[in-house]
PDB file of C-alpha atoms in Angstrom:
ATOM      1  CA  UNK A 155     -13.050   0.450   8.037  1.00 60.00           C
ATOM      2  CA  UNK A 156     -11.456   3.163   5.871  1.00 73.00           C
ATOM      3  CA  UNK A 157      -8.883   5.015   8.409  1.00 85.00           C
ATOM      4  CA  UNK A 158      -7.370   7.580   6.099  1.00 91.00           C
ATOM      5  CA  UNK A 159      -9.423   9.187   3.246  1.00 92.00           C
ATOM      6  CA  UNK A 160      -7.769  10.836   0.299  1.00 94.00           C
ATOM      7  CA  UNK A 161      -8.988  13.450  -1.863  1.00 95.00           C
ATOM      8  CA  UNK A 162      -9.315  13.897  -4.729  1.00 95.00           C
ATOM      9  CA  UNK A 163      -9.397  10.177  -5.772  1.00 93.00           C
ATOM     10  CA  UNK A 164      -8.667  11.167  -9.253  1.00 94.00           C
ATOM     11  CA  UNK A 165      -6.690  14.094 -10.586  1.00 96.00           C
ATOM     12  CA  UNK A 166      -5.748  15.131 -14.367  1.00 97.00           C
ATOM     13  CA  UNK A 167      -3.840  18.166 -15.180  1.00 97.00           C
ATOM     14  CA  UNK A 168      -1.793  19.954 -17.581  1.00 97.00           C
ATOM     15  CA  UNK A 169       2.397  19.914 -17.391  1.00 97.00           C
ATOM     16  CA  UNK A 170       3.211  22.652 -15.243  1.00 97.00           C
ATOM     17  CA  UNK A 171      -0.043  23.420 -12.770  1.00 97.00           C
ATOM     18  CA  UNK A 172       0.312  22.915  -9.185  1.00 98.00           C
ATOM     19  CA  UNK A 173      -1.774  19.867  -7.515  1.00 97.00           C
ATOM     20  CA  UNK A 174      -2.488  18.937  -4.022  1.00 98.00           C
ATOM     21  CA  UNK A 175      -3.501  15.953  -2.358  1.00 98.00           C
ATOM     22  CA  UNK A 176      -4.975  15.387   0.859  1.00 97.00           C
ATOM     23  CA  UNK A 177      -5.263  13.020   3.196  1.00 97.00           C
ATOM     24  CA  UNK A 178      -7.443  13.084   6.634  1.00 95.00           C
ATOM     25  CA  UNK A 179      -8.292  10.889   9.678  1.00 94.00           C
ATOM     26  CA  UNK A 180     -10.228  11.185  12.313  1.00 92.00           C
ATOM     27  CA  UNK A 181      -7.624   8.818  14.058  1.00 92.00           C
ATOM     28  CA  UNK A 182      -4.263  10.101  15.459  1.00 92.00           C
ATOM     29  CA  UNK A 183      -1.001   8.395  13.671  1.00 90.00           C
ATOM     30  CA  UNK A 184       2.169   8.377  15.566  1.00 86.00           C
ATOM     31  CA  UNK A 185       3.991   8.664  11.492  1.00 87.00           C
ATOM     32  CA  UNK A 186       2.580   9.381   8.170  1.00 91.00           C
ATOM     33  CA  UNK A 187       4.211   8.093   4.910  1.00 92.00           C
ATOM     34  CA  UNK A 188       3.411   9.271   1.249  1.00 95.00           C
ATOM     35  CA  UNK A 189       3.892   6.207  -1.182  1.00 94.00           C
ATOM     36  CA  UNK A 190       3.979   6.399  -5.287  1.00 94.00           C
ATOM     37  CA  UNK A 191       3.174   3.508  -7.197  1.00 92.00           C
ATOM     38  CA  UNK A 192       4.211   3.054 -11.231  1.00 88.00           C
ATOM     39  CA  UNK A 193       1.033   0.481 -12.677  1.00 84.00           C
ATOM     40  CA  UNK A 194       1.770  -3.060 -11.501  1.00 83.00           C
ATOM     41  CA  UNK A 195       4.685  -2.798  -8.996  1.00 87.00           C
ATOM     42  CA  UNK A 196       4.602  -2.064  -5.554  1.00 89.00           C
ATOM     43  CA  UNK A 197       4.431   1.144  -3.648  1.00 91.00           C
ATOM     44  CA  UNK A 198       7.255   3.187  -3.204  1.00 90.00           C
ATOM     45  CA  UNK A 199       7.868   5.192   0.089  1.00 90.00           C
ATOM     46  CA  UNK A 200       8.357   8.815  -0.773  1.00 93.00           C
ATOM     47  CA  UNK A 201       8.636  10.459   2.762  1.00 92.00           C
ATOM     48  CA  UNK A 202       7.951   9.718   6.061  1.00 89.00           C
ATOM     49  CA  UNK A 203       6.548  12.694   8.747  1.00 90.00           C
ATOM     50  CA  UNK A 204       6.148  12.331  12.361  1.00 88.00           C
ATOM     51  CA  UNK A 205       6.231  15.528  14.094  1.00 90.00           C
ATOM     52  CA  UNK A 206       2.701  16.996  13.826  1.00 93.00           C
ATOM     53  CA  UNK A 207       2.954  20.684  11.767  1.00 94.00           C
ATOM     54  CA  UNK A 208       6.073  19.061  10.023  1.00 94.00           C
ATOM     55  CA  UNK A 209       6.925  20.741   6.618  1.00 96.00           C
ATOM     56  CA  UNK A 210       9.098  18.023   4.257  1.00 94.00           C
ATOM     57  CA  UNK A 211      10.411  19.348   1.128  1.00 94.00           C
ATOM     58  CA  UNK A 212      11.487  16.705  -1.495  1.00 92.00           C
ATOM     59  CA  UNK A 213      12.530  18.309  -5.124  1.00 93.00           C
ATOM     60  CA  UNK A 214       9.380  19.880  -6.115  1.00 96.00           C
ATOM     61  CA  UNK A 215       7.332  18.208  -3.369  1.00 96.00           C
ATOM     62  CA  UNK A 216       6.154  19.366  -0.342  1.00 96.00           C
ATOM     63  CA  UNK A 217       4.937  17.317   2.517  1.00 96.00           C
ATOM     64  CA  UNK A 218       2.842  18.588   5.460  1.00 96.00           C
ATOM     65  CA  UNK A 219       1.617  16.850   9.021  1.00 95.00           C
ATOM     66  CA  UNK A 220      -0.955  18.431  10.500  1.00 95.00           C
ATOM     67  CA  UNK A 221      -0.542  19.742  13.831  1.00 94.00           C
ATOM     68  CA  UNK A 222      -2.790  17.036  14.774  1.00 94.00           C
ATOM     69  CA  UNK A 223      -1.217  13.938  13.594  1.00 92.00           C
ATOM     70  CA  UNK A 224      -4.350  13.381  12.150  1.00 94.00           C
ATOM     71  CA  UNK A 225      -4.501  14.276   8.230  1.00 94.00           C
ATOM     72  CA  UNK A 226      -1.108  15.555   5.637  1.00 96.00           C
ATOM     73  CA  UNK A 227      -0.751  17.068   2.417  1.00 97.00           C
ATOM     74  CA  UNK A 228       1.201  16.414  -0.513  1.00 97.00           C
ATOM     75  CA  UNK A 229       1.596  19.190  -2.951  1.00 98.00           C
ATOM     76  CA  UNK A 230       3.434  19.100  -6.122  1.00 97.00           C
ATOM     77  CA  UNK A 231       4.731  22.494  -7.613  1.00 97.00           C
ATOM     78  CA  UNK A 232       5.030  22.394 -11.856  1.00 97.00           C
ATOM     79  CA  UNK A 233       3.650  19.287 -12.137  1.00 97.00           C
ATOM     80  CA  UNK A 234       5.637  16.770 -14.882  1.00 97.00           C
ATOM     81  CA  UNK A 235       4.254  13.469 -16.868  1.00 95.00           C
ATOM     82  CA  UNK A 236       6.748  11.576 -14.772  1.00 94.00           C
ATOM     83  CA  UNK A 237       4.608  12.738 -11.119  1.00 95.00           C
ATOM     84  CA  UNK A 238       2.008  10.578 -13.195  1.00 95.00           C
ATOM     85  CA  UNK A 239       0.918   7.380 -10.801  1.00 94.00           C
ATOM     86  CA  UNK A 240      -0.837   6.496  -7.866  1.00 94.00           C
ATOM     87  CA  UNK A 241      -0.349   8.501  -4.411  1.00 96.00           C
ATOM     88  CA  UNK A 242      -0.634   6.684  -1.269  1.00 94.00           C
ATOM     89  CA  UNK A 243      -0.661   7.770   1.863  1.00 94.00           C
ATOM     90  CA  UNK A 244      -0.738   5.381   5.029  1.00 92.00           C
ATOM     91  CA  UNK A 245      -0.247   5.921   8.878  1.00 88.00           C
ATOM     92  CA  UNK A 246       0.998   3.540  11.969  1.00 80.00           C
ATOM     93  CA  UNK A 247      -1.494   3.431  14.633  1.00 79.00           C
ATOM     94  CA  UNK A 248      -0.775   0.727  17.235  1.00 75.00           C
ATOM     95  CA  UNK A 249       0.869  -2.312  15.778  1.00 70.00           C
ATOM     96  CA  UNK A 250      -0.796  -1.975  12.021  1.00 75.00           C
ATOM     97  CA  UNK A 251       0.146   0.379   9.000  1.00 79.00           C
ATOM     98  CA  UNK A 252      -3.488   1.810   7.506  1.00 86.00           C
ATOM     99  CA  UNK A 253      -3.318   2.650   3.735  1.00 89.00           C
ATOM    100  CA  UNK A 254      -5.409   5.848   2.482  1.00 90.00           C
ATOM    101  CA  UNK A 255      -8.030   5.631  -0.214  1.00 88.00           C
ATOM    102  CA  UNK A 256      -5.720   6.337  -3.275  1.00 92.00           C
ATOM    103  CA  UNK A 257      -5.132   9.513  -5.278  1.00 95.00           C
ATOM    104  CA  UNK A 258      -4.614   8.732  -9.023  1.00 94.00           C
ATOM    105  CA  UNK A 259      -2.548  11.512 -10.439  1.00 96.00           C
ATOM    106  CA  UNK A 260      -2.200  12.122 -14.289  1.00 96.00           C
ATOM    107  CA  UNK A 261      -0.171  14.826 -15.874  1.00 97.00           C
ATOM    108  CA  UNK A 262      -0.747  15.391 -19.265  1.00 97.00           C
ATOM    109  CA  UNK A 263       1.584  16.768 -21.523  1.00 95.00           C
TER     110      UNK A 263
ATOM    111  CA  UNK B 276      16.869  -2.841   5.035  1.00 73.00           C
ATOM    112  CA  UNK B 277      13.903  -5.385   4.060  1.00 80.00           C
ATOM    113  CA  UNK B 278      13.340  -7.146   1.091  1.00 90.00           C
ATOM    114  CA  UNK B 279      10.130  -8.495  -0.038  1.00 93.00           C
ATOM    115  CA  UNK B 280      10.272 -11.621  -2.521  1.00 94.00           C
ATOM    116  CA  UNK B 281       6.657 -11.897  -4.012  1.00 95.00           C
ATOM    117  CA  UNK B 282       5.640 -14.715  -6.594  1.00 91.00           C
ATOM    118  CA  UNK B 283       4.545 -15.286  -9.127  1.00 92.00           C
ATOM    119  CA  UNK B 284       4.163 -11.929 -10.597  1.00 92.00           C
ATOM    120  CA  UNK B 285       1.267 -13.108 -13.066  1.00 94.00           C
ATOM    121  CA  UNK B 286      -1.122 -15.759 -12.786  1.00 96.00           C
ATOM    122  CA  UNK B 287      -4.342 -16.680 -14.562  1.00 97.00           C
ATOM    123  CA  UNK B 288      -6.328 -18.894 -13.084  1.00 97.00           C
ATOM    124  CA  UNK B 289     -10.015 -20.736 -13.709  1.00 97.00           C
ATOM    125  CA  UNK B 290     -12.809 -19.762 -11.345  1.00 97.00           C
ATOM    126  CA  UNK B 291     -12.897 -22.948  -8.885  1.00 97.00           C
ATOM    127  CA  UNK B 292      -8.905 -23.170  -9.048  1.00 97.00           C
ATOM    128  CA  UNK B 293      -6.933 -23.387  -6.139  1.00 97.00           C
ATOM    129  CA  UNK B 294      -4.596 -20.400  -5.241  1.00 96.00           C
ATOM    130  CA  UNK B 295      -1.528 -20.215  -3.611  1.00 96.00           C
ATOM    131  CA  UNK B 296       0.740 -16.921  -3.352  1.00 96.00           C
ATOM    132  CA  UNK B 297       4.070 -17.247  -1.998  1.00 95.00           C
ATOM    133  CA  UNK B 298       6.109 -13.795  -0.011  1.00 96.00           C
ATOM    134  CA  UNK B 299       9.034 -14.335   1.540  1.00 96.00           C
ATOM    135  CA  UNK B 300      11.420 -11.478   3.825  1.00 95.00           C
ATOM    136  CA  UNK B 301      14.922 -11.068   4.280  1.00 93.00           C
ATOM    137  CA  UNK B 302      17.009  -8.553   6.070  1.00 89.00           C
ATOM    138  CA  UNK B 303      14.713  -8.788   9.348  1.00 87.00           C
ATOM    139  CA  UNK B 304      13.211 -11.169  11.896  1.00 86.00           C
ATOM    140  CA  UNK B 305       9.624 -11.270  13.602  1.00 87.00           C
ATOM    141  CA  UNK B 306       8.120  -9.141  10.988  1.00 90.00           C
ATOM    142  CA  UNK B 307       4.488  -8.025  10.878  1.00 91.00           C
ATOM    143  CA  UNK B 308       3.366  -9.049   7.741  1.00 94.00           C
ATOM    144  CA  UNK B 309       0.438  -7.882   5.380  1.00 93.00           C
ATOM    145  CA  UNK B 310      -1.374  -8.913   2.279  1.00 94.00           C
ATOM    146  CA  UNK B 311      -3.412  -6.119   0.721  1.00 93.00           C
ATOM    147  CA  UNK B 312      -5.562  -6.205  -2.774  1.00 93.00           C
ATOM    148  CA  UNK B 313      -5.854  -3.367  -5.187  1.00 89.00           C
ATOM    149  CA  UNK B 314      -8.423  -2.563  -7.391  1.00 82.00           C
ATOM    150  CA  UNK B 315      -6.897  -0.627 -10.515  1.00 78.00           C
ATOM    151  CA  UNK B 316      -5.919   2.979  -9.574  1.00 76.00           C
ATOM    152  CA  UNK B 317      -7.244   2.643  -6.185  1.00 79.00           C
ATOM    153  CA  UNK B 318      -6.011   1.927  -2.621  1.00 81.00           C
ATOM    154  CA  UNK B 319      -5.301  -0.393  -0.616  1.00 86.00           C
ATOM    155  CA  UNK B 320      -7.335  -3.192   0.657  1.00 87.00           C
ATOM    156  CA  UNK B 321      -5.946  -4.808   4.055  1.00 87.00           C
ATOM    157  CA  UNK B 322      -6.869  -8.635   3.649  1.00 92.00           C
ATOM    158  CA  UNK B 323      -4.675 -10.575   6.337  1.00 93.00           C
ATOM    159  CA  UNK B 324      -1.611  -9.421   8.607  1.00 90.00           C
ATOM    160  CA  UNK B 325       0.609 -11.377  10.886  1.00 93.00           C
ATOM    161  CA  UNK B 326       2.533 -10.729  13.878  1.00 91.00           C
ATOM    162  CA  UNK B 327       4.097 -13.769  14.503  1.00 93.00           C
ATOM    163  CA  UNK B 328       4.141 -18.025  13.517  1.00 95.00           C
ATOM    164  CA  UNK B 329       1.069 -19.139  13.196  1.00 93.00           C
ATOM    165  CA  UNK B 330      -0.517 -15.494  14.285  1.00 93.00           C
ATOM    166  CA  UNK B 331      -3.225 -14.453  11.347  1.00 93.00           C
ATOM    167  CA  UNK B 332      -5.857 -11.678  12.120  1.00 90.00           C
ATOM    168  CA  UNK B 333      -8.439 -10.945   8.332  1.00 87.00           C
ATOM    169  CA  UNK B 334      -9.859  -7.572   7.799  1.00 79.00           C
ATOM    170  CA  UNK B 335     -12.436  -8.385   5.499  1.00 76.00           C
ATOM    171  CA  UNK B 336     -14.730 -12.245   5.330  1.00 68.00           C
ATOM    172  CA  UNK B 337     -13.726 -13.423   2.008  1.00 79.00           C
ATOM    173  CA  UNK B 338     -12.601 -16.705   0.159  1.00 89.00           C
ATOM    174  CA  UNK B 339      -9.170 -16.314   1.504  1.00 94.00           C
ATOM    175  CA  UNK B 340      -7.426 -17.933   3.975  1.00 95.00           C
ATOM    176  CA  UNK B 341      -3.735 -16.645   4.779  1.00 96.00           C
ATOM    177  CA  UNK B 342      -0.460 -18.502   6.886  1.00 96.00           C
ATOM    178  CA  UNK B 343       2.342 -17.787   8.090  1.00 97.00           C
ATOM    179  CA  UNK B 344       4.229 -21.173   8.549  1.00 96.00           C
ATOM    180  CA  UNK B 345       7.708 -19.190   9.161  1.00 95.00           C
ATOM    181  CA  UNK B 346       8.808 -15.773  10.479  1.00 95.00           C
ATOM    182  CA  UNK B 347       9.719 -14.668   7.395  1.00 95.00           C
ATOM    183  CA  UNK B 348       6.697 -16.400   5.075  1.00 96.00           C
ATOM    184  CA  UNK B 349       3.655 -15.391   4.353  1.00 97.00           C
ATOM    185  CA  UNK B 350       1.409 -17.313   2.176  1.00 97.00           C
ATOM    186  CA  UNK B 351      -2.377 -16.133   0.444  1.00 96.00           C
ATOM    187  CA  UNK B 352      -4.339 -18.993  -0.257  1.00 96.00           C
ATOM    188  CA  UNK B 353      -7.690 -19.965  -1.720  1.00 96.00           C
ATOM    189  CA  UNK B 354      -8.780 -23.527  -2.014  1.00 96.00           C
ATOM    190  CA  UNK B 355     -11.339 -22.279  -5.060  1.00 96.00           C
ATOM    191  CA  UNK B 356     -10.968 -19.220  -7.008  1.00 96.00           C
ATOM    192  CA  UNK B 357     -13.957 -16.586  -7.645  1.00 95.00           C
ATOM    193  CA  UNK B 358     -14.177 -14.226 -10.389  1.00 94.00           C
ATOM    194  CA  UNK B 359     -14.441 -11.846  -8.295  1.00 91.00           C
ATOM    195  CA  UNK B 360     -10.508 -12.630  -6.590  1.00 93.00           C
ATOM    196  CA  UNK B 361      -9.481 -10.986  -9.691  1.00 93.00           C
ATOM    197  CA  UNK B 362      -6.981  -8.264  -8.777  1.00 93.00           C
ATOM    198  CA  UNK B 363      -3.299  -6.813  -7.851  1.00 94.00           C
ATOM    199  CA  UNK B 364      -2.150  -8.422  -4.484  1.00 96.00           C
ATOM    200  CA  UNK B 365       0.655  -6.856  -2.352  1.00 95.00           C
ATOM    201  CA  UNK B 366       2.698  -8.168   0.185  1.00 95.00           C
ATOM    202  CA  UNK B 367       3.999  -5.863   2.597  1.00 93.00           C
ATOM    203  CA  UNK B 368       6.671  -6.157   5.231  1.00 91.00           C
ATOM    204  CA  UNK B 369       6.356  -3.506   8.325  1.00 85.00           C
ATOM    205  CA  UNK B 370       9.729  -1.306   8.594  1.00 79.00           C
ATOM    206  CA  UNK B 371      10.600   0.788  11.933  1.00 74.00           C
ATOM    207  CA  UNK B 372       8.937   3.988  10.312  1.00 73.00           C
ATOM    208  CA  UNK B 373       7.839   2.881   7.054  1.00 80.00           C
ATOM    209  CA  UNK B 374       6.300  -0.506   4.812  1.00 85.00           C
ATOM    210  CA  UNK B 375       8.344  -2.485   2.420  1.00 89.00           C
ATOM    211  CA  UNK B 376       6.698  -4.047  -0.330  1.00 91.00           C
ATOM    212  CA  UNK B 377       6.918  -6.860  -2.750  1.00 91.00           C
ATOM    213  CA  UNK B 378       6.554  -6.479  -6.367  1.00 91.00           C
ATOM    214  CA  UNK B 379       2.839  -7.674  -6.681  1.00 93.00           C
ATOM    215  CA  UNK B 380       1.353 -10.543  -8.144  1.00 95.00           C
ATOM    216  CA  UNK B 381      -1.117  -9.852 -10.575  1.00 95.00           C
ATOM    217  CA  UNK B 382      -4.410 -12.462 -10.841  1.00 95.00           C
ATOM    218  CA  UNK B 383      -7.220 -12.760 -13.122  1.00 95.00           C
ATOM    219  CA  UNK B 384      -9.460 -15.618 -12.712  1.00 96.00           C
ATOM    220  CA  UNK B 385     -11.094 -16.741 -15.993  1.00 97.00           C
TER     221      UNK B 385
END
């Protein structure tokens, strides 16, 4: 069972756009974390947002929680070819962490 | 905080090949423990996780069997490989807010 669906699954765009990424549940989390992961190594945490309608801002990132708890956003302002990898987001619910679908980002330059 | 210690970070192995894939923690004690596999680009795909010794709950009916003879180790295990076992696997260590992974191990079966 697929908890957390992101979209889009795959994004490609030009140095400099803006991009988001979404990711929604029908499930309430207690946390939400936004991951990036470089091609074979392991996921990175990014953030971490608990408070639903929380606003994190990280460089040129900005992370959302919805007022729910139940989906976030991750949108990148001037996008640059290092943002290139793989977005994850995952939420606790209970005792287990549930990983979203995957949002492959590529920024061309 | 934790650190994961995944090995080995390659492996190529023949279809009907036994597997065995070691992750071990430091820095904290009665983790909850996960293996996940990851198709290329994509998400990722809960196989076993652990609460405790000896504790071992699957997602998904596959040809993998999982243990957890310590608190802080975690093995994957298959007694023969398929083709389709082919993949990036991730341990994954459960933090207070957040997961800690291990570097990956990557497998193709040949």
């Amino acid at each position: 069972t697929q908890l957390l669906e992101q979209s889009p699954q795959f994004l490609s765009i030009q140095e400099g756009e803006n991009l988001t990424v979404y990711c929604n549940s029908s499930s309430v989390f207690s946390s939400l974390q936004w991951y990036r992961q470089e091609p074979g190594e392991g996921p990175v945490l990014l953030v971490t947002v608990v408070t639903g309608g929380e606003v994190k801002k990280l460089k040129r990132l900005t992370f959302q929680f919805g007022d729910a708890r139940k989906d976030s956003s991750l949108h990148i302002t001037a996008a640059q070819p290092g943002d290139t990898g793989l977005y994850l987001c995952a939420g606790a619910l209970g005792n287990q962490f549930y990983f979203g679908t995957g949002t492959s980002l590529t920024v061309i330059p | 905080s934790q650190t994961i210690h995944q090995w080995p970070a390659t492996l190529v192995q023949p279809v009907g090949s036994p597997l065995s894939l070691e992750c071990t923690v430091e820095g904290t004690s009665n983790p909850n423990l996960y293996w996940y596999r990851q198709a290329a680009g994509r998400g990722l795909q809960l196989l076993f996780y652990s609460v405790g010794i000896g504790q071992i709950s699957s997602e998904v009916p596959q040809n993998l069997s999982a243990s957890r003879p310590q608190d802080r180790q975690f093995i994957l295990s298959s007694k023969k490989l398929l083709l389709s076992d082919s993949g990036f696997y991730l341990c994954a260590c459960e933090g207070a807010t957040e997961a800690f992974f291990g570097q990956g191990t990557r497998l193709t079966v040949v």
